[in-house]
């Protein structure tokens, strides 16, 4: 498991209603009112409000589809050649390239690059503004 660093949330400056892919006990620096863990199975739970999503990169497809359908929040996902990526690119209100991003390793908290470039995708004007504070965005809608 890899966790999004605290500086991302500090810079975005928004609160989420729900973290849909949280480890047990949540992550203390993610500003989410509620969270779903793997035991809760966020894919089958109702999503409400503005969501934060850093899904398992080994199985992003169902998470990306659910995020697109929900249409409110920010996701940190791998750049991919999958069909879900084309759908996200076409429908998200904005996408920001995060490049070779450094995550906290769950095992020891050290920062480490993952093996692929990642992007922030946003639905909703407040979320678009939030990822704009992380870097240059491509606004779609």
C-alpha positions as a printed NumPy array, in Angstrom:
array([[  0.   ,   0.   ,   0.   ],
       [  1.072,   3.561,  -0.765],
       [ -0.475,   6.618,   0.871],
       [ -0.861,  10.093,  -0.574],
       [  1.382,  12.542,   1.319],
       [ -0.112,  15.211,   3.597],
       [  1.226,  18.125,   1.521],
       [ -1.266,  17.224,  -1.264],
       [ -4.248,  17.812,   1.031],
       [ -2.7  ,  20.907,   2.604],
       [ -2.229,  22.438,  -0.841],
       [ -5.678,  21.431,  -2.131],
       [ -7.298,  23.009,   0.925],
       [-10.664,  21.231,   0.759],
       [-12.484,  18.694,   2.905],
       [-13.932,  15.512,   1.473],
       [-17.13 ,  13.862,   2.608],
       [-15.736,  10.392,   1.971],
       [-12.44 ,   8.577,   1.384],
       [-13.568,   5.507,  -0.546],
       [-10.274,   3.521,  -0.436],
       [ -8.837,   3.955,   3.039],
       [ -6.674,   1.568,   5.052],
       [ -8.041,   0.321,   8.389],
       [ -8.283,   3.234,  10.817],
       [ -8.092,   5.82 ,   8.042],
       [ -5.182,   8.127,   7.33 ],
       [ -5.045,  10.969,   9.85 ],
       [ -3.973,  13.672,   7.397],
       [ -6.695,  13.013,   4.826],
       [ -9.446,  15.575,   5.447],
       [-12.407,  13.235,   5.004],
       [-15.44 ,  13.088,   7.278],
       [-15.883,   9.337,   6.676],
       [-13.949,   6.534,   5.039],
       [-14.414,   3.048,   3.673],
       [-11.763,   0.39 ,   4.192],
       [-11.166,  -2.801,   2.246],
       [-13.359,  -4.589,   4.805],
       [-16.205,  -2.15 ,   4.002],
       [-15.758,  -2.69 ,   0.233],
       [-16.188,   0.861,  -0.999],
       [-17.308,  -0.373,  -4.409],
       [-20.607,  -1.669,  -3.01 ],
       [-21.235,   1.129,  -0.493],
       [-23.227,   4.266,  -1.34 ],
       [-21.008,   7.225,  -2.186],
       [-22.212,  10.632,  -1.069],
       [-20.819,  14.127,  -1.508],
       [-17.262,  14.955,  -2.467],
       [-15.046,  11.864,  -2.53 ],
       [-11.315,  11.329,  -2.297],
       [-10.055,   8.256,  -4.118],
       [ -6.59 ,   6.726,  -4.295],
       [ -7.621,   3.26 ,  -5.507],
       [ -5.601,   0.064,  -5.686],
       [ -3.521,   0.461,  -8.842],
       [ -3.598,  -3.299,  -9.387],
       [ -7.376,  -3.076,  -9.953],
       [ -8.221,   0.504, -10.932],
       [-10.899,  -0.289, -13.523],
       [-13.965,  -0.73 , -11.276],
       [-12.907,   2.175,  -9.046],
       [-12.429,   4.536, -11.984],
       [-15.828,   3.579, -13.387],
       [-17.513,   4.213, -10.064],
       [-15.701,   7.564,  -9.667],
       [-16.822,   8.691, -13.127],
       [-20.423,   7.668, -12.38 ],
       [-20.349,   9.48 ,  -9.028],
       [-19.054,  12.686, -10.632],
       [-17.907,  14.597,  -7.526],
       [-14.434,  14.549,  -6.039],
       [-10.735,  14.066,  -6.669],
       [ -8.97 ,  10.865,  -7.656],
       [ -5.273,  10.065,  -7.828],
       [ -4.942,   7.35 , -10.456],
       [ -2.234,   5.842, -12.651],
       [ -1.906,   6.979, -16.241],
       [ -3.096,   4.024, -18.264],
       [ -3.92 ,   2.769, -21.731],
       [ -7.048,   1.093, -20.404],
       [-10.577,   1.889, -21.558],
       [-11.376,   3.487, -18.183],
       [ -8.576,   6.   , -18.783],
       [-10.144,   7.177, -22.048],
       [-13.489,   7.589, -20.287],
       [-11.914,   9.547, -17.451],
       [ -9.966,  11.762, -19.856],
       [-13.156,  12.539, -21.784],
       [-15.461,  13.18 , -18.825],
       [-13.501,  14.581, -15.866],
       [-13.85 ,  18.322, -15.439],
       [-10.062,  18.609, -15.116],
       [ -6.94 ,  16.455, -15.03 ],
       [ -3.531,  17.401, -13.615],
       [ -0.404,  15.44 , -14.439],
       [  1.447,  14.472, -11.256],
       [  4.212,  12.637, -13.136],
       [  6.39 ,  10.267, -11.145],
       [  4.756,  10.926,  -7.808],
       [  6.234,  10.011,  -4.418],
       [  3.901,   8.17 ,  -2.032],
       [  4.393,   7.132,   1.588],
       [  5.023,   3.399,   1.849],
       [  2.591,   1.818,   4.306],
       [  5.325,  -0.386,   5.724],
       [  7.619,   2.366,   6.991],
       [  6.278,   5.771,   5.872],
       [  9.247,   6.522,   3.605],
       [  8.561,   8.35 ,   0.357],
       [  8.904,   6.273,  -2.79 ],
       [  8.039,   6.63 ,  -6.465],
       [  5.534,   4.195,  -7.885],
       [  6.38 ,   2.475, -11.161],
       [  4.107,   4.605, -13.363],
       [  3.086,   8.237, -13.803],
       [ -0.091,   9.325, -12.025],
       [ -2.696,  12.045, -12.477],
       [ -5.221,  13.892, -10.37 ],
       [ -8.728,  13.881, -11.868],
       [-11.489,  16.162, -10.625],
       [-15.245,  16.489, -10.929],
       [-16.877,  19.657,  -9.575],
       [-15.632,  23.241,  -9.641],
       [-14.256,  23.231,  -6.077],
       [-12.321,  20.07 ,  -6.849],
       [-10.988,  21.538, -10.105],
       [ -9.818,  24.592,  -8.144],
       [ -8.224,  22.271,  -5.573],
       [ -6.128,  20.313,  -8.077],
       [ -5.222,  23.602,  -9.779],
       [ -3.29 ,  24.406,  -6.604],
       [ -1.179,  21.277,  -7.246],
       [ -0.032,  22.29 , -10.725],
       [ -1.159,  22.862, -14.281],
       [ -4.522,  21.317, -15.159],
       [ -6.309,  20.439, -18.353],
       [ -9.856,  21.698, -17.962],
       [-12.366,  19.651, -19.893],
       [-15.726,  21.099, -18.929]])
